Amino acid sequence: MNPFTVTISLLLFGLTVFCFLLPFNAGKRQTANVVGLILTTVISLTLVGNLDLLVIFIWPIVLMFQFVFISYWSFNLFDRKKVGLFVALVLTGTFGLLILSPWISDWLFNKNDVRKTLSIHSIDLKDDFILLKNEAGGFRDYYEIFTLKLSNNDFDRIAVQIKNSANYKGIFKDSSYLPFAEYSLLDTVDFETDNIMAREYWIDKTKMANGTYHFRFQLNKQKKELTYIGSDE
């Protein structure tokens, strides 16, 4: 158990005390007992079980709930129920948007964003394309991924760009021995197999606004699709 986990767990237990005392002092003893018991059990189980993955998911939600609950009952205790309800609703909406922000970003991602991202990597699309899928996010590592259906002209031009690169390593028949870029060298590697043409490279960590610095591009020869993967690992 690291110092960060200890600090956050103490904070959560401290807030749980407030979640118990506020409704208890307002005469809502059953609410105080139920909420206090549930919060204590959830925090204790994730802590004692050393469930790192669950901690990442559950503790932020517990913390958000505690803030909303304490805000409501703090005003309620001083007979300001409407103000407490308003504050609780505002906080709930704010936290809801925060939780949904990765999905909202995906929904708003469009072709202009695709062109802007690819242009940073010296790939310019001349024709229209279809954005087949996109996703971004991650808990420990951040990924930005999208797949495009390209025109024949754009596909051929990017394929030539990869094949004529000074970093082109050739055609590899055995997928067990594909080349890879070295982070320590901020390396770039271009290669192809029977099914794909690929580019992988690393850049300085400070260059991209979203924190990604490891990039992979794959051209699917049969489907004429481009897949882009940017990550911070």
PDB file of C-alpha atoms in Angstrom:
ATOM      1  CA  MET A   1       0.000   0.000   0.000  1.00  0.00           C
ATOM      2  CA  ASN A   2       1.607   3.268  -1.121  1.00  0.00           C
ATOM      3  CA  PRO A   3       1.380   6.701   0.596  1.00  0.00           C
ATOM      4  CA  PHE A   4      -1.090   7.987  -2.002  1.00  0.00           C
ATOM      5  CA  THR A   5      -3.505   5.120  -1.320  1.00  0.00           C
ATOM      6  CA  VAL A   6      -3.210   5.653   2.437  1.00  0.00           C
ATOM      7  CA  THR A   7      -3.878   9.394   2.094  1.00  0.00           C
ATOM      8  CA  ILE A   8      -6.926   8.966  -0.144  1.00  0.00           C
ATOM      9  CA  SER A   9      -8.358   6.190   2.012  1.00  0.00           C
ATOM     10  CA  LEU A  10      -8.043   8.374   5.132  1.00  0.00           C
ATOM     11  CA  LEU A  11      -9.784  11.196   3.255  1.00  0.00           C
ATOM     12  CA  LEU A  12     -12.619   8.877   2.203  1.00  0.00           C
ATOM     13  CA  PHE A  13     -13.064   7.522   5.730  1.00  0.00           C
ATOM     14  CA  GLY A  14     -13.043  11.080   7.098  1.00  0.00           C
ATOM     15  CA  LEU A  15     -15.734  12.162   4.662  1.00  0.00           C
ATOM     16  CA  THR A  16     -17.707   9.033   5.527  1.00  0.00           C
ATOM     17  CA  VAL A  17     -17.836  10.266   9.129  1.00  0.00           C
ATOM     18  CA  PHE A  18     -19.443  13.495   7.886  1.00  0.00           C
ATOM     19  CA  CYS A  19     -21.841  11.481   5.705  1.00  0.00           C
ATOM     20  CA  PHE A  20     -22.962   9.741   8.893  1.00  0.00           C
ATOM     21  CA  LEU A  21     -23.039  12.697  11.286  1.00  0.00           C
ATOM     22  CA  LEU A  22     -24.910  15.207   9.121  1.00  0.00           C
ATOM     23  CA  PRO A  23     -28.129  13.203   8.540  1.00  0.00           C
ATOM     24  CA  PHE A  24     -27.845  11.746  12.056  1.00  0.00           C
ATOM     25  CA  ASN A  25     -27.852  15.240  13.596  1.00  0.00           C
ATOM     26  CA  ALA A  26     -30.740  16.182  11.307  1.00  0.00           C
ATOM     27  CA  GLY A  27     -32.810  13.379  12.825  1.00  0.00           C
ATOM     28  CA  LYS A  28     -32.439  10.946   9.896  1.00  0.00           C
ATOM     29  CA  ARG A  29     -30.719   8.153  11.806  1.00  0.00           C
ATOM     30  CA  GLN A  30     -31.684   5.358   9.420  1.00  0.00           C
ATOM     31  CA  THR A  31     -30.238   7.277   6.449  1.00  0.00           C
ATOM     32  CA  ALA A  32     -27.078   7.969   8.455  1.00  0.00           C
ATOM     33  CA  ASN A  33     -26.648   4.312   9.413  1.00  0.00           C
ATOM     34  CA  VAL A  34     -27.299   2.921   5.926  1.00  0.00           C
ATOM     35  CA  VAL A  35     -25.051   5.403   4.098  1.00  0.00           C
ATOM     36  CA  GLY A  36     -22.301   5.170   6.704  1.00  0.00           C
ATOM     37  CA  LEU A  37     -22.321   1.370   6.632  1.00  0.00           C
ATOM     38  CA  ILE A  38     -22.318   1.110   2.828  1.00  0.00           C
ATOM     39  CA  LEU A  39     -19.496   3.633   2.377  1.00  0.00           C
ATOM     40  CA  THR A  40     -17.369   2.068   5.115  1.00  0.00           C
ATOM     41  CA  THR A  41     -17.873  -1.417   3.649  1.00  0.00           C
ATOM     42  CA  VAL A  42     -17.046  -0.394   0.074  1.00  0.00           C
ATOM     43  CA  ILE A  43     -13.922   1.561   1.029  1.00  0.00           C
ATOM     44  CA  SER A  44     -12.711  -1.164   3.417  1.00  0.00           C
ATOM     45  CA  LEU A  45     -13.199  -3.994   0.899  1.00  0.00           C
ATOM     46  CA  THR A  46     -11.267  -2.251  -1.859  1.00  0.00           C
ATOM     47  CA  LEU A  47      -8.549  -1.264   0.611  1.00  0.00           C
ATOM     48  CA  VAL A  48      -8.129  -4.605   2.412  1.00  0.00           C
ATOM     49  CA  GLY A  49      -8.438  -6.570  -0.807  1.00  0.00           C
ATOM     50  CA  ASN A  50      -5.810  -4.360  -2.478  1.00  0.00           C
ATOM     51  CA  LEU A  51      -8.057  -4.196  -5.527  1.00  0.00           C
ATOM     52  CA  ASP A  52      -6.145  -1.629  -7.564  1.00  0.00           C
ATOM     53  CA  LEU A  53      -8.404  -1.824 -10.616  1.00  0.00           C
ATOM     54  CA  LEU A  54     -11.559  -1.410  -8.536  1.00  0.00           C
ATOM     55  CA  VAL A  55      -9.965   1.483  -6.662  1.00  0.00           C
ATOM     56  CA  ILE A  56      -9.521   3.323  -9.950  1.00  0.00           C
ATOM     57  CA  PHE A  57     -13.207   2.868 -10.773  1.00  0.00           C
ATOM     58  CA  ILE A  58     -14.899   2.981  -7.376  1.00  0.00           C
ATOM     59  CA  TRP A  59     -13.047   5.513  -5.235  1.00  0.00           C
ATOM     60  CA  PRO A  60     -13.644   8.493  -7.569  1.00  0.00           C
ATOM     61  CA  ILE A  61     -17.360   7.643  -7.622  1.00  0.00           C
ATOM     62  CA  VAL A  62     -17.403   7.303  -3.822  1.00  0.00           C
ATOM     63  CA  LEU A  63     -15.665  10.676  -3.486  1.00  0.00           C
ATOM     64  CA  MET A  64     -18.139  12.359  -5.835  1.00  0.00           C
ATOM     65  CA  PHE A  65     -21.084  10.856  -3.956  1.00  0.00           C
ATOM     66  CA  GLN A  66     -19.657  12.062  -0.650  1.00  0.00           C
ATOM     67  CA  PHE A  67     -19.301  15.627  -1.899  1.00  0.00           C
ATOM     68  CA  VAL A  68     -22.888  15.660  -3.175  1.00  0.00           C
ATOM     69  CA  PHE A  69     -24.260  14.003  -0.029  1.00  0.00           C
ATOM     70  CA  ILE A  70     -22.361  16.283   2.370  1.00  0.00           C
ATOM     71  CA  SER A  71     -23.363  19.395   0.408  1.00  0.00           C
ATOM     72  CA  TYR A  72     -27.045  18.475   0.529  1.00  0.00           C
ATOM     73  CA  TRP A  73     -27.155  17.544   4.202  1.00  0.00           C
ATOM     74  CA  SER A  74     -25.026  20.518   5.275  1.00  0.00           C
ATOM     75  CA  PHE A  75     -27.683  22.892   3.957  1.00  0.00           C
ATOM     76  CA  ASN A  76     -30.464  20.576   5.108  1.00  0.00           C
ATOM     77  CA  LEU A  77     -29.145  20.686   8.670  1.00  0.00           C
ATOM     78  CA  PHE A  78     -29.541  24.479   8.691  1.00  0.00           C
ATOM     79  CA  ASP A  79     -33.038  24.277   7.190  1.00  0.00           C
ATOM     80  CA  ARG A  80     -31.924  25.288   3.685  1.00  0.00           C
ATOM     81  CA  LYS A  81     -33.333  22.273   1.872  1.00  0.00           C
ATOM     82  CA  LYS A  82     -33.958  24.004  -1.449  1.00  0.00           C
ATOM     83  CA  VAL A  83     -30.449  25.445  -1.547  1.00  0.00           C
ATOM     84  CA  GLY A  84     -29.053  22.046  -0.626  1.00  0.00           C
ATOM     85  CA  LEU A  85     -31.055  20.360  -3.363  1.00  0.00           C
ATOM     86  CA  PHE A  86     -29.905  22.943  -5.918  1.00  0.00           C
ATOM     87  CA  VAL A  87     -26.237  22.556  -4.952  1.00  0.00           C
ATOM     88  CA  ALA A  88     -26.550  18.762  -4.992  1.00  0.00           C
ATOM     89  CA  LEU A  89     -28.097  18.824  -8.482  1.00  0.00           C
ATOM     90  CA  VAL A  90     -25.385  21.162  -9.806  1.00  0.00           C
ATOM     91  CA  LEU A  91     -22.636  18.955  -8.367  1.00  0.00           C
ATOM     92  CA  THR A  92     -24.308  15.807  -9.703  1.00  0.00           C
ATOM     93  CA  GLY A  93     -24.537  17.343 -13.186  1.00  0.00           C
ATOM     94  CA  THR A  94     -20.923  18.504 -13.052  1.00  0.00           C
ATOM     95  CA  PHE A  95     -19.641  15.109 -11.930  1.00  0.00           C
ATOM     96  CA  GLY A  96     -21.846  13.403 -14.512  1.00  0.00           C
ATOM     97  CA  LEU A  97     -20.296  15.469 -17.291  1.00  0.00           C
ATOM     98  CA  LEU A  98     -16.859  14.683 -15.919  1.00  0.00           C
ATOM     99  CA  ILE A  99     -17.547  10.947 -15.966  1.00  0.00           C
ATOM    100  CA  LEU A 100     -19.026  11.126 -19.474  1.00  0.00           C
ATOM    101  CA  SER A 101     -16.321  13.430 -20.865  1.00  0.00           C
ATOM    102  CA  PRO A 102     -14.404  10.634 -22.698  1.00  0.00           C
ATOM    103  CA  TRP A 103     -17.592   9.554 -24.486  1.00  0.00           C
ATOM    104  CA  ILE A 104     -18.587  13.157 -25.194  1.00  0.00           C
ATOM    105  CA  SER A 105     -15.173  13.743 -26.795  1.00  0.00           C
ATOM    106  CA  ASP A 106     -15.692  10.657 -28.953  1.00  0.00           C
ATOM    107  CA  TRP A 107     -19.144  11.854 -30.035  1.00  0.00           C
ATOM    108  CA  LEU A 108     -17.810  15.291 -31.001  1.00  0.00           C
ATOM    109  CA  PHE A 109     -14.752  13.952 -32.836  1.00  0.00           C
ATOM    110  CA  ASN A 110     -15.131  14.713 -36.554  1.00  0.00           C
ATOM    111  CA  LYS A 111     -13.324  14.732 -39.886  1.00  0.00           C
ATOM    112  CA  ASN A 112     -11.671  18.085 -39.205  1.00  0.00           C
ATOM    113  CA  ASP A 113     -10.147  16.603 -36.053  1.00  0.00           C
ATOM    114  CA  VAL A 114      -8.892  13.655 -38.090  1.00  0.00           C
ATOM    115  CA  ARG A 115      -7.251  15.903 -40.686  1.00  0.00           C
ATOM    116  CA  LYS A 116      -5.690  18.078 -37.982  1.00  0.00           C
ATOM    117  CA  THR A 117      -4.274  15.063 -36.122  1.00  0.00           C
ATOM    118  CA  LEU A 118      -2.872  13.420 -39.240  1.00  0.00           C
ATOM    119  CA  SER A 119      -1.355  16.668 -40.527  1.00  0.00           C
ATOM    120  CA  ILE A 120       0.749  16.824 -37.347  1.00  0.00           C
ATOM    121  CA  HIS A 121       2.264  13.538 -38.523  1.00  0.00           C
ATOM    122  CA  SER A 122       2.805  14.802 -42.098  1.00  0.00           C
ATOM    123  CA  ILE A 123      -0.124  12.823 -43.506  1.00  0.00           C
ATOM    124  CA  ASP A 124      -2.505  14.968 -45.560  1.00  0.00           C
ATOM    125  CA  LEU A 125      -5.725  13.529 -46.939  1.00  0.00           C
ATOM    126  CA  LYS A 126      -6.684  15.029 -50.292  1.00  0.00           C
ATOM    127  CA  ASP A 127     -10.017  13.232 -50.757  1.00  0.00           C
ATOM    128  CA  ASP A 128     -13.060  12.577 -48.638  1.00  0.00           C
ATOM    129  CA  PHE A 129     -13.028   9.583 -46.288  1.00  0.00           C
ATOM    130  CA  ILE A 130     -15.292   7.678 -43.909  1.00  0.00           C
ATOM    131  CA  LEU A 131     -14.610   7.786 -40.180  1.00  0.00           C
ATOM    132  CA  LEU A 132     -15.392   4.179 -39.256  1.00  0.00           C
ATOM    133  CA  LYS A 133     -14.668   4.355 -35.524  1.00  0.00           C
ATOM    134  CA  ASN A 134     -12.837   6.384 -32.936  1.00  0.00           C
ATOM    135  CA  GLU A 135     -12.167   6.208 -29.232  1.00  0.00           C
ATOM    136  CA  ALA A 136      -9.948   7.941 -26.722  1.00  0.00           C
ATOM    137  CA  GLY A 137      -9.190   7.494 -23.056  1.00  0.00           C
ATOM    138  CA  GLY A 138      -7.783   5.016 -20.606  1.00  0.00           C
ATOM    139  CA  PHE A 139      -7.162   4.749 -16.904  1.00  0.00           C
ATOM    140  CA  ARG A 140      -3.470   3.996 -16.597  1.00  0.00           C
ATOM    141  CA  ASP A 141      -2.439   4.569 -20.203  1.00  0.00           C
ATOM    142  CA  TYR A 142      -4.088   7.042 -22.563  1.00  0.00           C
ATOM    143  CA  TYR A 143      -4.946   5.991 -26.116  1.00  0.00           C
ATOM    144  CA  GLU A 144      -6.330   7.875 -29.103  1.00  0.00           C
ATOM    145  CA  ILE A 145      -7.473   5.479 -31.817  1.00  0.00           C
ATOM    146  CA  PHE A 146      -9.409   5.925 -35.031  1.00  0.00           C
ATOM    147  CA  THR A 147      -9.945   4.004 -38.271  1.00  0.00           C
ATOM    148  CA  LEU A 148     -10.688   5.543 -41.668  1.00  0.00           C
ATOM    149  CA  LYS A 149     -11.916   4.209 -44.986  1.00  0.00           C
ATOM    150  CA  LEU A 150      -9.689   5.981 -47.527  1.00  0.00           C
ATOM    151  CA  SER A 151     -10.041   6.780 -51.177  1.00  0.00           C
ATOM    152  CA  ASN A 152      -7.814   4.777 -53.501  1.00  0.00           C
ATOM    153  CA  ASN A 153      -5.726   7.865 -54.264  1.00  0.00           C
ATOM    154  CA  ASP A 154      -5.087   8.717 -50.613  1.00  0.00           C
ATOM    155  CA  PHE A 155      -4.346   5.096 -49.782  1.00  0.00           C
ATOM    156  CA  ASP A 156      -1.844   4.763 -52.621  1.00  0.00           C
ATOM    157  CA  ARG A 157      -0.137   8.059 -51.761  1.00  0.00           C
ATOM    158  CA  ILE A 158       0.335   7.141 -48.081  1.00  0.00           C
ATOM    159  CA  ALA A 159       1.530   3.667 -49.062  1.00  0.00           C
ATOM    160  CA  VAL A 160       4.180   5.211 -51.326  1.00  0.00           C
ATOM    161  CA  GLN A 161       5.130   7.620 -48.537  1.00  0.00           C
ATOM    162  CA  ILE A 162       5.802   4.663 -46.216  1.00  0.00           C
ATOM    163  CA  LYS A 163       7.586   2.543 -48.823  1.00  0.00           C
ATOM    164  CA  ASN A 164       9.878   5.380 -49.932  1.00  0.00           C
ATOM    165  CA  SER A 165      10.787   6.319 -46.373  1.00  0.00           C
ATOM    166  CA  ALA A 166      14.432   6.172 -45.326  1.00  0.00           C
ATOM    167  CA  ASN A 167      13.222   4.070 -42.372  1.00  0.00           C
ATOM    168  CA  TYR A 168      11.570   1.407 -44.532  1.00  0.00           C
ATOM    169  CA  LYS A 169      12.656  -2.085 -43.425  1.00  0.00           C
ATOM    170  CA  GLY A 170      11.059  -4.168 -46.160  1.00  0.00           C
ATOM    171  CA  ILE A 171       8.364  -6.862 -46.393  1.00  0.00           C
ATOM    172  CA  PHE A 172       8.044  -9.310 -43.503  1.00  0.00           C
ATOM    173  CA  LYS A 173       6.387 -12.686 -44.039  1.00  0.00           C
ATOM    174  CA  ASP A 174       6.650 -13.864 -40.424  1.00  0.00           C
ATOM    175  CA  SER A 175       4.554 -11.791 -38.018  1.00  0.00           C
ATOM    176  CA  SER A 176       6.646 -13.087 -35.113  1.00  0.00           C
ATOM    177  CA  TYR A 177       9.642 -11.047 -36.239  1.00  0.00           C
ATOM    178  CA  LEU A 178       8.254  -7.629 -37.069  1.00  0.00           C
ATOM    179  CA  PRO A 179      10.524  -4.631 -36.481  1.00  0.00           C
ATOM    180  CA  PHE A 180       9.716  -2.100 -33.770  1.00  0.00           C
ATOM    181  CA  ALA A 181      10.788   1.426 -32.928  1.00  0.00           C
ATOM    182  CA  GLU A 182      13.109   2.046 -29.970  1.00  0.00           C
ATOM    183  CA  TYR A 183      11.899   4.680 -27.501  1.00  0.00           C
ATOM    184  CA  SER A 184      15.414   5.445 -26.267  1.00  0.00           C
ATOM    185  CA  LEU A 185      16.348   6.515 -29.804  1.00  0.00           C
ATOM    186  CA  LEU A 186      13.042   8.291 -30.577  1.00  0.00           C
ATOM    187  CA  ASP A 187      13.121   5.859 -33.458  1.00  0.00           C
ATOM    188  CA  THR A 188      10.938   5.539 -36.581  1.00  0.00           C
ATOM    189  CA  VAL A 189      10.248   2.238 -38.342  1.00  0.00           C
ATOM    190  CA  ASP A 190       8.328   1.612 -41.573  1.00  0.00           C
ATOM    191  CA  PHE A 191       7.569  -1.894 -42.849  1.00  0.00           C
ATOM    192  CA  GLU A 192       4.919  -4.060 -44.488  1.00  0.00           C
ATOM    193  CA  THR A 193       3.485  -7.555 -44.435  1.00  0.00           C
ATOM    194  CA  ASP A 194       1.183  -9.314 -46.883  1.00  0.00           C
ATOM    195  CA  ASN A 195      -1.801  -7.583 -45.281  1.00  0.00           C
ATOM    196  CA  ILE A 196      -0.644  -4.227 -43.942  1.00  0.00           C
ATOM    197  CA  MET A 197       1.778  -1.369 -44.339  1.00  0.00           C
ATOM    198  CA  ALA A 198       2.844   0.157 -41.040  1.00  0.00           C
ATOM    199  CA  ARG A 199       4.716   3.024 -39.425  1.00  0.00           C
ATOM    200  CA  GLU A 200       5.710   3.238 -35.769  1.00  0.00           C
ATOM    201  CA  TYR A 201       7.613   6.018 -34.074  1.00  0.00           C
ATOM    202  CA  TRP A 202       8.252   7.948 -30.866  1.00  0.00           C
ATOM    203  CA  ILE A 203       8.577  11.678 -30.298  1.00  0.00           C
ATOM    204  CA  ASP A 204       9.508  13.919 -27.399  1.00  0.00           C
ATOM    205  CA  LYS A 205       6.870  13.663 -24.645  1.00  0.00           C
ATOM    206  CA  THR A 206       6.179  17.411 -24.556  1.00  0.00           C
ATOM    207  CA  LYS A 207       5.098  17.852 -28.184  1.00  0.00           C
ATOM    208  CA  MET A 208       1.485  16.618 -28.211  1.00  0.00           C
ATOM    209  CA  ALA A 209      -1.229  18.440 -26.240  1.00  0.00           C
ATOM    210  CA  ASN A 210      -2.951  15.178 -25.205  1.00  0.00           C
ATOM    211  CA  GLY A 211       0.283  13.686 -23.873  1.00  0.00           C
ATOM    212  CA  THR A 212       0.710  10.989 -26.533  1.00  0.00           C
ATOM    213  CA  TYR A 213       4.204  10.325 -27.820  1.00  0.00           C
ATOM    214  CA  HIS A 214       4.082   6.778 -29.239  1.00  0.00           C
ATOM    215  CA  PHE A 215       2.367   6.441 -32.615  1.00  0.00           C
ATOM    216  CA  ARG A 216       1.412   3.590 -34.912  1.00  0.00           C
ATOM    217  CA  PHE A 217      -0.194   3.778 -38.341  1.00  0.00           C
ATOM    218  CA  GLN A 218      -1.487   0.763 -40.233  1.00  0.00           C
ATOM    219  CA  LEU A 219      -2.764   0.611 -43.783  1.00  0.00           C
ATOM    220  CA  ASN A 220      -4.979  -2.398 -44.450  1.00  0.00           C
ATOM    221  CA  LYS A 221      -4.188  -3.407 -48.032  1.00  0.00           C
ATOM    222  CA  GLN A 222      -7.425  -5.274 -48.675  1.00  0.00           C
ATOM    223  CA  LYS A 223      -9.875  -2.875 -47.028  1.00  0.00           C
ATOM    224  CA  LYS A 224      -8.050   0.372 -47.934  1.00  0.00           C
ATOM    225  CA  GLU A 225      -8.309   1.492 -44.311  1.00  0.00           C
ATOM    226  CA  LEU A 226      -5.988   3.544 -42.148  1.00  0.00           C
ATOM    227  CA  THR A 227      -5.800   2.899 -38.401  1.00  0.00           C
ATOM    228  CA  TYR A 228      -4.120   5.479 -36.173  1.00  0.00           C
ATOM    229  CA  ILE A 229      -3.015   4.707 -32.612  1.00  0.00           C
ATOM    230  CA  GLY A 230      -1.461   7.363 -30.395  1.00  0.00           C
ATOM    231  CA  SER A 231      -0.565   6.515 -26.797  1.00  0.00           C
ATOM    232  CA  ASP A 232       1.432   7.617 -23.774  1.00  0.00           C
ATOM    233  CA  GLU A 233       3.125   4.242 -23.276  1.00  0.00           C
TER     234      GLU A 233
END
